[in-house]
Tab-separated table of C-alpha atoms and ligand atoms in Angstrom:
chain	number	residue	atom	x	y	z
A	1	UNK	CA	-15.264	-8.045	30.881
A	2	UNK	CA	-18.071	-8.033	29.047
A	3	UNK	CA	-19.375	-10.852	26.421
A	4	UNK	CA	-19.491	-10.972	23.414
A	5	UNK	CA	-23.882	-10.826	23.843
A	6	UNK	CA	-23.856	-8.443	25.870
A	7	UNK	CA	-22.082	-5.462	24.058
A	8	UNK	CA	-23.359	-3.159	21.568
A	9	UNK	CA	-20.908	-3.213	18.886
A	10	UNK	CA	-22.030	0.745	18.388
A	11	UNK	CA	-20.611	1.805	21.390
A	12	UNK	CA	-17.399	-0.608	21.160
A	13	UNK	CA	-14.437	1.482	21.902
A	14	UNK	CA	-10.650	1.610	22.603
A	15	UNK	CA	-8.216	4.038	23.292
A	16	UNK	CA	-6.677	3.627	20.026
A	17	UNK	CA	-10.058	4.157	18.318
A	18	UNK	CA	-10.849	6.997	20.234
A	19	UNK	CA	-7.227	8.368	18.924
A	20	UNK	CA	-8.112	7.855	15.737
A	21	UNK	CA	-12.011	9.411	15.786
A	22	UNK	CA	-10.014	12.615	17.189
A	23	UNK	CA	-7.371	12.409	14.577
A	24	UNK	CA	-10.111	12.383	11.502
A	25	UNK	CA	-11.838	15.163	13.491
A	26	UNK	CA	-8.923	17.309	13.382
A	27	UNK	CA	-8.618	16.405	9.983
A	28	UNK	CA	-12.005	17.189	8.815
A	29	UNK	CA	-12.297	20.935	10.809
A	30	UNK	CA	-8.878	21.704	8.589
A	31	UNK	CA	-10.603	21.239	5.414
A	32	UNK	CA	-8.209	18.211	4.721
A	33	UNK	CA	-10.153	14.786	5.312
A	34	UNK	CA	-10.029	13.386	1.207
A	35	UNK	CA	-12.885	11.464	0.051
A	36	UNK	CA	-12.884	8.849	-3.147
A	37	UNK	CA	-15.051	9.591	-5.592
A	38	UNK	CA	-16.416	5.938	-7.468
A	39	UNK	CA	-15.572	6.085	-11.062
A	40	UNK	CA	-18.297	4.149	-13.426
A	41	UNK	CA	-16.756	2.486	-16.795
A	42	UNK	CA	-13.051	3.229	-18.063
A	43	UNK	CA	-10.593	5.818	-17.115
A	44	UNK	CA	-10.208	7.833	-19.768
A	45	UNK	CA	-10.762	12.016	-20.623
A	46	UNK	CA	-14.653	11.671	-20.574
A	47	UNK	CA	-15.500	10.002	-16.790
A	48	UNK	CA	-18.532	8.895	-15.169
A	49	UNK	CA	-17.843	9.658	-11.385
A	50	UNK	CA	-20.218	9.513	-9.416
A	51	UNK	CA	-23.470	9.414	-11.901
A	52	UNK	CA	-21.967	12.833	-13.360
A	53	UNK	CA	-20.482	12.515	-16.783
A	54	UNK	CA	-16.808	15.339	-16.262
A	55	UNK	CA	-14.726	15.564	-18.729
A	56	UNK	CA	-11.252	15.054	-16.872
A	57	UNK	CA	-7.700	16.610	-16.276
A	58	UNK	CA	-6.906	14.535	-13.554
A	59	UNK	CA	-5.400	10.957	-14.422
A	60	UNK	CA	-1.726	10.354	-15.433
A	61	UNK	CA	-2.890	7.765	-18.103
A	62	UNK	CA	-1.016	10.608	-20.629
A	63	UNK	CA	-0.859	8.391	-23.120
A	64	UNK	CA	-4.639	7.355	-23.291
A	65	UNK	CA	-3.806	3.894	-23.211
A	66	UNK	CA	-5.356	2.890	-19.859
A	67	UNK	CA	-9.204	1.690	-21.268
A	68	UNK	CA	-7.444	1.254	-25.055
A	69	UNK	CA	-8.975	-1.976	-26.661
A	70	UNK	CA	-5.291	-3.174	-27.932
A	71	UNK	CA	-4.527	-3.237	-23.949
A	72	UNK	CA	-7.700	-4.484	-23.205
A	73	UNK	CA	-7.529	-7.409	-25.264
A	74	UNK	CA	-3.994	-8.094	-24.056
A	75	UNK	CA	-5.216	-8.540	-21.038
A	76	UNK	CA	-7.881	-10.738	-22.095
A	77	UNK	CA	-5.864	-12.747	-24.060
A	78	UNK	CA	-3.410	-13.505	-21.684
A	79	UNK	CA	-5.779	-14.621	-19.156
A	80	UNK	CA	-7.226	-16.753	-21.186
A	81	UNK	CA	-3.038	-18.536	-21.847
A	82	UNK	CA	-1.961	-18.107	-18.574
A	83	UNK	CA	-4.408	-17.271	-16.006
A	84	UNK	CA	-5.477	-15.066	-13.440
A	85	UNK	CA	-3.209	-15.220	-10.809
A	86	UNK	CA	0.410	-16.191	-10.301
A	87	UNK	CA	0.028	-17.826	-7.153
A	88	UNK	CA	4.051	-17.486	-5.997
A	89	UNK	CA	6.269	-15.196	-6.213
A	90	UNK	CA	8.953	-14.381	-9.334
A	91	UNK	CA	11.585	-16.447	-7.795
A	92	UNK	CA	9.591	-19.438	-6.648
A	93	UNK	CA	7.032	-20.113	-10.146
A	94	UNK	CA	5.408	-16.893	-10.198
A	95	UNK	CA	7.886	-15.336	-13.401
A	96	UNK	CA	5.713	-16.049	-16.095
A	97	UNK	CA	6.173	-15.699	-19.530
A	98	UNK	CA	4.957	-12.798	-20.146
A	99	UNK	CA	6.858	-10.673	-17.731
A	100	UNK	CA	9.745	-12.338	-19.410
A	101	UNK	CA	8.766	-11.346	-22.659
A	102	UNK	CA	7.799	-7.487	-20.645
A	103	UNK	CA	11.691	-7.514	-19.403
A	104	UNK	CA	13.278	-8.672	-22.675
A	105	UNK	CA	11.275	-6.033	-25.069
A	106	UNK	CA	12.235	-2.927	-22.000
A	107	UNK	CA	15.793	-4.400	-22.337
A	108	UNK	CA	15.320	-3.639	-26.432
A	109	UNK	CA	13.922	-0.582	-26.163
A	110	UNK	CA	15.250	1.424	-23.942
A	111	UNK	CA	19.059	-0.394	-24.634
A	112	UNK	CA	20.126	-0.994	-21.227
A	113	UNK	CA	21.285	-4.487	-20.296
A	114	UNK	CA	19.777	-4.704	-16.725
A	115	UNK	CA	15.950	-4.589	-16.522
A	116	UNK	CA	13.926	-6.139	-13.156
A	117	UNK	CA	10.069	-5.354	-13.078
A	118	UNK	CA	8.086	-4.931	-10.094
A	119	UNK	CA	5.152	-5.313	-9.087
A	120	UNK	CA	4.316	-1.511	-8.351
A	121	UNK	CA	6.396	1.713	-8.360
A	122	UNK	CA	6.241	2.112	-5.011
A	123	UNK	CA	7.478	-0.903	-4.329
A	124	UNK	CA	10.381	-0.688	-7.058
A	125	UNK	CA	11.550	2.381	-4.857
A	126	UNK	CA	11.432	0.484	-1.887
A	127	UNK	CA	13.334	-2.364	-3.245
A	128	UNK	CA	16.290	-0.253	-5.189
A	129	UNK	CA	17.068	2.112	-1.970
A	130	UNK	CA	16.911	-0.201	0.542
A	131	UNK	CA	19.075	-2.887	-1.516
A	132	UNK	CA	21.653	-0.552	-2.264
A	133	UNK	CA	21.689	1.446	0.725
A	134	UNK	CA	22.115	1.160	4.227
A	135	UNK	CA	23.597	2.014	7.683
A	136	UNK	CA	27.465	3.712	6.530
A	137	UNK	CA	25.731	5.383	3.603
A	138	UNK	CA	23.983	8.680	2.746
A	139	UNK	CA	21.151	9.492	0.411
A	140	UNK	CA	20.624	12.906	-1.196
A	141	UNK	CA	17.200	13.657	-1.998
A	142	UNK	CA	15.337	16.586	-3.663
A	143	UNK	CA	12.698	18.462	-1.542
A	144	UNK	CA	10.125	17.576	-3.476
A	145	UNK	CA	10.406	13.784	-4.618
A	146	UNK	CA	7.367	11.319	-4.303
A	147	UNK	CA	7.241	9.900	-1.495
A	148	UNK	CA	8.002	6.493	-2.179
A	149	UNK	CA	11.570	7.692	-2.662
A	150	UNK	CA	11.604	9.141	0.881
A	151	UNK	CA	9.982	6.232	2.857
A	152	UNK	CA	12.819	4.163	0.816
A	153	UNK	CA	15.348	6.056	2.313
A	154	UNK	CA	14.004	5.863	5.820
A	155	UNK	CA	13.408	2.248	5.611
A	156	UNK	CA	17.269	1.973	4.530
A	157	UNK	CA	18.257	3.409	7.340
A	158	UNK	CA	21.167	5.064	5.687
A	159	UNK	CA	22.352	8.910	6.451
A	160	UNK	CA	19.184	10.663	4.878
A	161	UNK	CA	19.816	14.690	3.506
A	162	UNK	CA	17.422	16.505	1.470
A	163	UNK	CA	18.425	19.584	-0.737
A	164	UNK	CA	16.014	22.202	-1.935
A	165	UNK	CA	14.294	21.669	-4.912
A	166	UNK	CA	16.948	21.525	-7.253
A	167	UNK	CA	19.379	23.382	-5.935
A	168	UNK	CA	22.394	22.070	-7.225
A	169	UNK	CA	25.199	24.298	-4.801
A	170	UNK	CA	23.133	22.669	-1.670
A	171	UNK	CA	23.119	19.490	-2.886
A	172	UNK	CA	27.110	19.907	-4.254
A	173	UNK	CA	28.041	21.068	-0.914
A	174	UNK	CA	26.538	18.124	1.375
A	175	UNK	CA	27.951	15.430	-1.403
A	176	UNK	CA	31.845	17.151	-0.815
A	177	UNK	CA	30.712	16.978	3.294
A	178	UNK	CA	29.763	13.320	3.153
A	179	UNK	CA	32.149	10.453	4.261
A	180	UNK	CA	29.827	7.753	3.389
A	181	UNK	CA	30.767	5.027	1.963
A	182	UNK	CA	28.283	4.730	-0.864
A	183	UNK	CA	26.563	7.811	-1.840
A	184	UNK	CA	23.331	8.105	-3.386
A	185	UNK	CA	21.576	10.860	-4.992
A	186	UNK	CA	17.690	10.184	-5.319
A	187	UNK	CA	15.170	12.585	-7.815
A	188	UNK	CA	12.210	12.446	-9.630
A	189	UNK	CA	12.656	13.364	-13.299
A	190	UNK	CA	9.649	14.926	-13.318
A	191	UNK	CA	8.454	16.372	-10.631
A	192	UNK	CA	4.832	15.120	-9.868
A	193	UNK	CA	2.940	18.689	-8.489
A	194	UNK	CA	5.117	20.741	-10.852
A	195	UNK	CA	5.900	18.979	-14.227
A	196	UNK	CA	9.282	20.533	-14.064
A	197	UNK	CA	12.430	18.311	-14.635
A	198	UNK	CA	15.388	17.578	-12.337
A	199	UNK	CA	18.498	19.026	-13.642
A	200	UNK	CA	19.897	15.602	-14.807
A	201	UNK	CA	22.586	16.485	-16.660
A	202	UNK	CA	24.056	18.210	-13.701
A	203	UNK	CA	23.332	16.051	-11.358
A	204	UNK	CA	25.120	13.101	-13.480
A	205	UNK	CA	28.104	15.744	-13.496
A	206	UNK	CA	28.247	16.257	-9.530
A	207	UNK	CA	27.793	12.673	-9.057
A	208	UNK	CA	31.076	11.869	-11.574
A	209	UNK	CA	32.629	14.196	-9.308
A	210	UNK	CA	31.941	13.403	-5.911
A	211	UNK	CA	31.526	9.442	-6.507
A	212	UNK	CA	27.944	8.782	-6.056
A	213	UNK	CA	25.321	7.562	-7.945
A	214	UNK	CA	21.744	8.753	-9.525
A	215	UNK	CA	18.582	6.826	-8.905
A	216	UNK	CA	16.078	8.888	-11.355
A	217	UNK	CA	12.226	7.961	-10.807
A	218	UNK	CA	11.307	8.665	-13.919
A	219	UNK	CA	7.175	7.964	-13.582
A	220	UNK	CA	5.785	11.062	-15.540
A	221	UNK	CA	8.140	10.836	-18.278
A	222	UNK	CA	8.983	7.491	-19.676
A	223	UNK	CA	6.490	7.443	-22.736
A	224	UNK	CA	5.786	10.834	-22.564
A	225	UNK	CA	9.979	12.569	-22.656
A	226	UNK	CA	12.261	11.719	-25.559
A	227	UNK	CA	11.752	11.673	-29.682
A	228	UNK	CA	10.784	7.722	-28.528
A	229	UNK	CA	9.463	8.062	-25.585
A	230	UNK	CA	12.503	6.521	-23.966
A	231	UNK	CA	11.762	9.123	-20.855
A	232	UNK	CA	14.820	11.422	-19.406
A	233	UNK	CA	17.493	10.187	-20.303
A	234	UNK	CA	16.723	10.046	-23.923
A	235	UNK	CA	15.508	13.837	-23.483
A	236	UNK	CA	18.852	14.535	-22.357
A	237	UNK	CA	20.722	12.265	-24.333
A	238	UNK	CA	22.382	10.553	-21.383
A	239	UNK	CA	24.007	7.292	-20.545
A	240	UNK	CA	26.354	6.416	-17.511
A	241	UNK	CA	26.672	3.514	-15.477
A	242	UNK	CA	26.283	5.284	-12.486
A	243	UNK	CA	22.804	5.852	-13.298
A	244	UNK	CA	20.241	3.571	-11.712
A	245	UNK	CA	16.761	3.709	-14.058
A	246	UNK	CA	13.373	3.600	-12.333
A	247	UNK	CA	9.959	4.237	-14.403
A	248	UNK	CA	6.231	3.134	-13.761
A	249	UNK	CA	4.201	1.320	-15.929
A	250	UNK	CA	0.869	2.527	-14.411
A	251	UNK	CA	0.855	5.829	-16.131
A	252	UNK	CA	1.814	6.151	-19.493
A	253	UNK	CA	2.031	2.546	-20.397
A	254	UNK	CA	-1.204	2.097	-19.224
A	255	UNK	CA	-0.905	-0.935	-17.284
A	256	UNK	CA	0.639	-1.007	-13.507
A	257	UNK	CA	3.771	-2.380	-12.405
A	258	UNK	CA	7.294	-0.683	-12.628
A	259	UNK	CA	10.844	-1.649	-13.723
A	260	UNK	CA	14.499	-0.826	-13.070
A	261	UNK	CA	17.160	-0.308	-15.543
A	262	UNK	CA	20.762	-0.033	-15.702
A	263	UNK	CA	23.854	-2.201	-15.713
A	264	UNK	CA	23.131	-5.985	-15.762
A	265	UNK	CA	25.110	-6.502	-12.510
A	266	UNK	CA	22.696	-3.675	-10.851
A	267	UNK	CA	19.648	-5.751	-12.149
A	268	UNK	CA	21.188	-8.961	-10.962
A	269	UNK	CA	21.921	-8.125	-7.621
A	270	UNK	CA	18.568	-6.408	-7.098
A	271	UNK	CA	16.550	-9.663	-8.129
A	272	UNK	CA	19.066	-11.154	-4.716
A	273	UNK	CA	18.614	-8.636	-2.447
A	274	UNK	CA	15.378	-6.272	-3.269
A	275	UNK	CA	12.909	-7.507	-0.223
A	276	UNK	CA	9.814	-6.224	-1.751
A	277	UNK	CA	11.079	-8.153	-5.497
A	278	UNK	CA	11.774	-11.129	-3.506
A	279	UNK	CA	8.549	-11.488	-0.761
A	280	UNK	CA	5.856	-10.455	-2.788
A	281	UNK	CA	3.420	-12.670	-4.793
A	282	UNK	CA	4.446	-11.987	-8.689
A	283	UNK	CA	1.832	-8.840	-10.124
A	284	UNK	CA	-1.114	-11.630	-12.956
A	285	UNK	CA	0.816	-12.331	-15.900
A	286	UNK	CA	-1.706	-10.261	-18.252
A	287	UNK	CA	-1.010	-6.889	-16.401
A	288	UNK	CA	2.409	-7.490	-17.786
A	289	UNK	CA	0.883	-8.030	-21.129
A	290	UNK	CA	-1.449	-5.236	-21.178
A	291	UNK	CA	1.713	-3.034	-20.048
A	292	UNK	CA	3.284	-4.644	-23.197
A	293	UNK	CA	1.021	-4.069	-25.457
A	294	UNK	CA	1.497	0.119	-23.754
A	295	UNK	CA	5.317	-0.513	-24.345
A	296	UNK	CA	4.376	-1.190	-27.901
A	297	UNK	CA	2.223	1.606	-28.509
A	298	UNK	CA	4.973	4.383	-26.397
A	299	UNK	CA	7.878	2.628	-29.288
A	300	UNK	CA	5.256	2.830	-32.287
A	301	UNK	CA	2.403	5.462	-31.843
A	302	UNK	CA	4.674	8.570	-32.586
A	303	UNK	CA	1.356	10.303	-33.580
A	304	UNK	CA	-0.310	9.642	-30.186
A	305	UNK	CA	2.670	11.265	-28.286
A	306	UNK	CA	3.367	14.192	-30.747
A	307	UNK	CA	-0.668	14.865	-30.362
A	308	UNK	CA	0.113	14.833	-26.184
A	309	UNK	CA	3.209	17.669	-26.731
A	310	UNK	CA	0.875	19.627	-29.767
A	311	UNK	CA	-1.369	20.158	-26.776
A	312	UNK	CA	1.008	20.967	-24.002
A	313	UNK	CA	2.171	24.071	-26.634
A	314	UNK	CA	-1.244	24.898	-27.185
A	315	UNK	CA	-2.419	24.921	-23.736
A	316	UNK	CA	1.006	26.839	-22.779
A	317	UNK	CA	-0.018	29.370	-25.289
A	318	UNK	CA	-3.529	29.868	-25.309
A	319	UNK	CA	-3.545	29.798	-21.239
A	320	UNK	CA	-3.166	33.607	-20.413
A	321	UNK	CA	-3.603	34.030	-16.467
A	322	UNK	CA	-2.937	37.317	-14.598
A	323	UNK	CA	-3.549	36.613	-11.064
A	324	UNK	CA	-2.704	33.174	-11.231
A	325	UNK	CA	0.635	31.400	-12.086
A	326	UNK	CA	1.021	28.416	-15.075
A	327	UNK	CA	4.395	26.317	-13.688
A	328	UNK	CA	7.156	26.631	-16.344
A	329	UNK	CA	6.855	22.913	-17.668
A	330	UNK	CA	7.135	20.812	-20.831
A	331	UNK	CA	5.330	18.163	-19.423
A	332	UNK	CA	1.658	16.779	-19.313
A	333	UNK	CA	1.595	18.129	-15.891
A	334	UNK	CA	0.238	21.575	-15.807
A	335	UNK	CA	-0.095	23.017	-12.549
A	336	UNK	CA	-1.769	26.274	-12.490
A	337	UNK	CA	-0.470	28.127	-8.997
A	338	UNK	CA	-3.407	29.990	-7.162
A	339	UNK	CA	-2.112	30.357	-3.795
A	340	UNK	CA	-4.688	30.319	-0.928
A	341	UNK	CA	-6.376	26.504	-0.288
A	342	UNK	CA	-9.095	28.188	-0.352
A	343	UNK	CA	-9.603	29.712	-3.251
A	344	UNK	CA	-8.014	27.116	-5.157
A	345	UNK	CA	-10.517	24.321	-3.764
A	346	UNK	CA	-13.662	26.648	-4.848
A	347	UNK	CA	-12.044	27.146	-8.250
A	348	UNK	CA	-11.941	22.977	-8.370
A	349	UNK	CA	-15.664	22.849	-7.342
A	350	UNK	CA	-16.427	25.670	-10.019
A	351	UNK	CA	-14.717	23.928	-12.655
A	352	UNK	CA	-16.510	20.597	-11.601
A	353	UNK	CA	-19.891	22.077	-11.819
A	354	UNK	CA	-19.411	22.741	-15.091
A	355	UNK	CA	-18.548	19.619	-15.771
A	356	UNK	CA	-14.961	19.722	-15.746
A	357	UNK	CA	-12.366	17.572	-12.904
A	358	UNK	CA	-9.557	18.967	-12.204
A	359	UNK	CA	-7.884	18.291	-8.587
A	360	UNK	CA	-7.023	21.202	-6.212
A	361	UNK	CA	-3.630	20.256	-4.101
A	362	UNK	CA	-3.073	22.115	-1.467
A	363	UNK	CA	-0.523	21.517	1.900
A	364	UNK	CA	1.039	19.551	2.607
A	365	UNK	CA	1.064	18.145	-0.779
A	366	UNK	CA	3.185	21.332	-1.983
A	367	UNK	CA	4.320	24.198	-0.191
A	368	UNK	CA	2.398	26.476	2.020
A	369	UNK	CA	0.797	29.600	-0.042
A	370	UNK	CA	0.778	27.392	-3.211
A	371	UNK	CA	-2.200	25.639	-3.914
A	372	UNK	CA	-2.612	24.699	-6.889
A	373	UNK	CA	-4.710	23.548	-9.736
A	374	UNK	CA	-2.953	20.107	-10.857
A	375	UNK	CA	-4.187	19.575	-14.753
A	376	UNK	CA	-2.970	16.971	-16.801
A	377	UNK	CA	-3.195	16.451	-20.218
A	378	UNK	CA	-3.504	13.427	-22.594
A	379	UNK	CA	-3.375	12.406	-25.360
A	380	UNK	CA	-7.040	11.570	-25.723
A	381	UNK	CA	-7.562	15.350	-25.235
A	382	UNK	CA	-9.326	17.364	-28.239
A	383	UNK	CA	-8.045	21.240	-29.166
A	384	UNK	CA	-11.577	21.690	-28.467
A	385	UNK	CA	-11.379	20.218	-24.300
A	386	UNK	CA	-8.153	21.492	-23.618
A	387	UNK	CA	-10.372	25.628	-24.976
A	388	UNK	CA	-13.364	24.574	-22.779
A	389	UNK	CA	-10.899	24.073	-20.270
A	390	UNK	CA	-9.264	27.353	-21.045
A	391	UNK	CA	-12.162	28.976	-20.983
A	392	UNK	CA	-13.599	28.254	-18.172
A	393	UNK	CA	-10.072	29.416	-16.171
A	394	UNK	CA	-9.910	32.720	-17.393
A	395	UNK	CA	-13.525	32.757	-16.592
A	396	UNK	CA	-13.155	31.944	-12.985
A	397	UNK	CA	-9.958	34.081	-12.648
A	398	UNK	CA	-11.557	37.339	-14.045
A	399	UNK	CA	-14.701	36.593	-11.299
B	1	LIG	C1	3.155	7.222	-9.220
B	1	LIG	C2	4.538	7.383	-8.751
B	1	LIG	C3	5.204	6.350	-8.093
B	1	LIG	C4	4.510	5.092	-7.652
B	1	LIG	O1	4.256	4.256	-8.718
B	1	LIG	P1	3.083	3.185	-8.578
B	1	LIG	O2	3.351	2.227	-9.668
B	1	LIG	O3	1.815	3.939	-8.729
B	1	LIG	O4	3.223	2.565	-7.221
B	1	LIG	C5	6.532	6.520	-7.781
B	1	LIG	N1	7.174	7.662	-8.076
B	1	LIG	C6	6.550	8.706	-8.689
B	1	LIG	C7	7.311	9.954	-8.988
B	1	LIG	C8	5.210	8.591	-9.025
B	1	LIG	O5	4.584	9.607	-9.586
């Protein structure tokens, strides 16, 4: 074999690298390698990525509380009391203060007993499914959820079905099929590359029925659904205890992180047996605060969130396509349906030479033959962006 001296590390190769160098190849000749862009400053509605100053569609910070100063100095203020890292994890010394204080005010606000945060969303999904669920159980899962929620449910091991999106008789007719012995039903409450909402009501109503139980990821609406922001089940007025809570803090709060809510026995057992809760180092004690000082501003900033849904009407109403399709949603997700990849990536690079990001998904993302323009709005949005915006879509349409 050779030595270290004598071989060129430019021509070092394996099998498994080889793999891979054909892999990316494939994936570049489809159109479908993804590149990051560097983003200079804060994230906010006006970006500087890469040197060019956009003004952006693209982040789920709805709330414009990401590069606030109130979060900012949160941050900085907690650092300063209790450091930078947390060096163990929540159940050895990592549980700080301040995610205590994060898990009482959740438990106030959104008035469920149980809350357990986590360090990401991801991870919360991971945790919850594969805690609650595993080899004599099922799990029910809309086409479409984020896939967090499906890599949970793989990981779990348990029976794994998933129902068209939202298609309540396919989903009725495997839960009267199943014998597990626990069933779950898993959705997103908003669905992440539509903005549409899961049928919660109903679902609640065919899990009373057939004795399961509703895990609702609820990342694109807590802060952003519900007179206070309280997320789906405030929207739809809901409380059972068969529902098992999940939102993100990364998003509208502004922070990162994630929590679960629901009964305090739920909660309790989760902190026991949730393997990414229990072998992970605990997230720095002031992202909890900043995400605190978002949980404030979602309970007290009515103004910030009726400014988000002023422009969701106006954008609804003022956005008249003919060829292309705006998604029925009441969300801050606005996907505009153009169909071919194609056209909907040069539409993206249009927009972006005039200064304006806004992501084209394509396959497998969503479905084949819908590509799509994913905008989202915020709160830091003028009337006057969301009309450039506008604009410049009809503009491109009519070319
Ligand atoms: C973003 C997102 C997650 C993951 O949350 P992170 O905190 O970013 O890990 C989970 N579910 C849905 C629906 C999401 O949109």
């Amino acid at each position: 074999m050779s030595s270290r001296l004598e071989s060129d590390p430019a021509k070092a190769t394996t099998p498994l690298l080889d793999a891979l160098q054909a892999e990316l190849a494939e994936r570049a000749s489809l159109g479908l390698l993804r590149q990051r862009r560097v983003l200079h400053g804060m994230q906010g509605v006006h970006v500087e990525v890469d040197g060019q100053r956009l003004l952006s569609f693209c982040s789920n910070d709805y709330l414009g509380l990401a590069a606030h100063p109130a979060l900012i100095s949160a941050m900085q203020d907690c650092a300063a009391a209790a450091g930078a890292g947390t060096g163990a994890s929540h159940l050895v010394t990592g549980h700080q203060a301040a995610h205590e204080e994060l898990e009482h005010t959740l438990q106030t606000f959104m008035g469920m007993p149980g809350i357990l945060l986590f360090t990401t969303g991801y991870m919360a999904n991971l945790g919850i499914i594969t805690a609650l669920c595993g080899r004599e159980d099922a799990i029910f899962a809309d086409k479409l959820n984020h896939a967090s929620l499906n890599d949970a449910a793989l990981l779990s091991r348990a029976e794994f079905k998933r129902y068209p999106h939202n298609d309540l008789a396919s989903l009725e007719h495997m839960l009267a099929q199943s014998q597990a012995r626990r069933k779950l039903v898993v959705a997103d409450a908003v669905f992440s590359m539509d903005g549409d909402l899961a049928p919660v009501p109903e679902l609640l109503a065919l899990c009373d029925r057939y004795d399961a139980y509703l895990l609702l990821d609820d990342a694109h609406g807590f802060g952003v659904l519900g007179a206070n922001g309280r997320g789906v089940l405030e929207h739809f007025a809901l409380d059972s205890p068969r529902i098992i809570y999940m939102a993100t803090l990364g998003k509208a709060a502004g922070a990162a992180g994630a929590f679960v809510a629901g009964p305090r026995i739920l909660t309790d057992y989760l902190m026991q047996a949730a393997r990414p809760y229990i072998y992970t180092t605990a997230s720095p004690a002031p992202v909890a605060a900043a995400a605190m000082a978002g949980v404030k501003f979602i309970q007290q900033d009515y103004d910030r969130r009726a400014h988000l849904h002023g422009l969701i009407d106006r954008f609804r109403q003022a956005c008249q396509l003919q060829r292309w399709q705006l998604m029925p949603s009441q969300t801050a997700i606005q996907p505009v349906v153009i169909g071919s990849n194609d056209e909907a990536l040069q539409v993206s690079k249009r927009l972006l030479e005039k200064g304006i990001l806004v992501p084209a998904i394509r396959p497998p993302t969503v479905p084949k033959g819908s590509a799509r323009l994913r905008i989202s709005l915020s709160a830091t949005h003028s009337h006057d962006d969301i009309q450039q915006l506008i604009s410049h879509l009809q503009m491109l349409e009519a070319a």
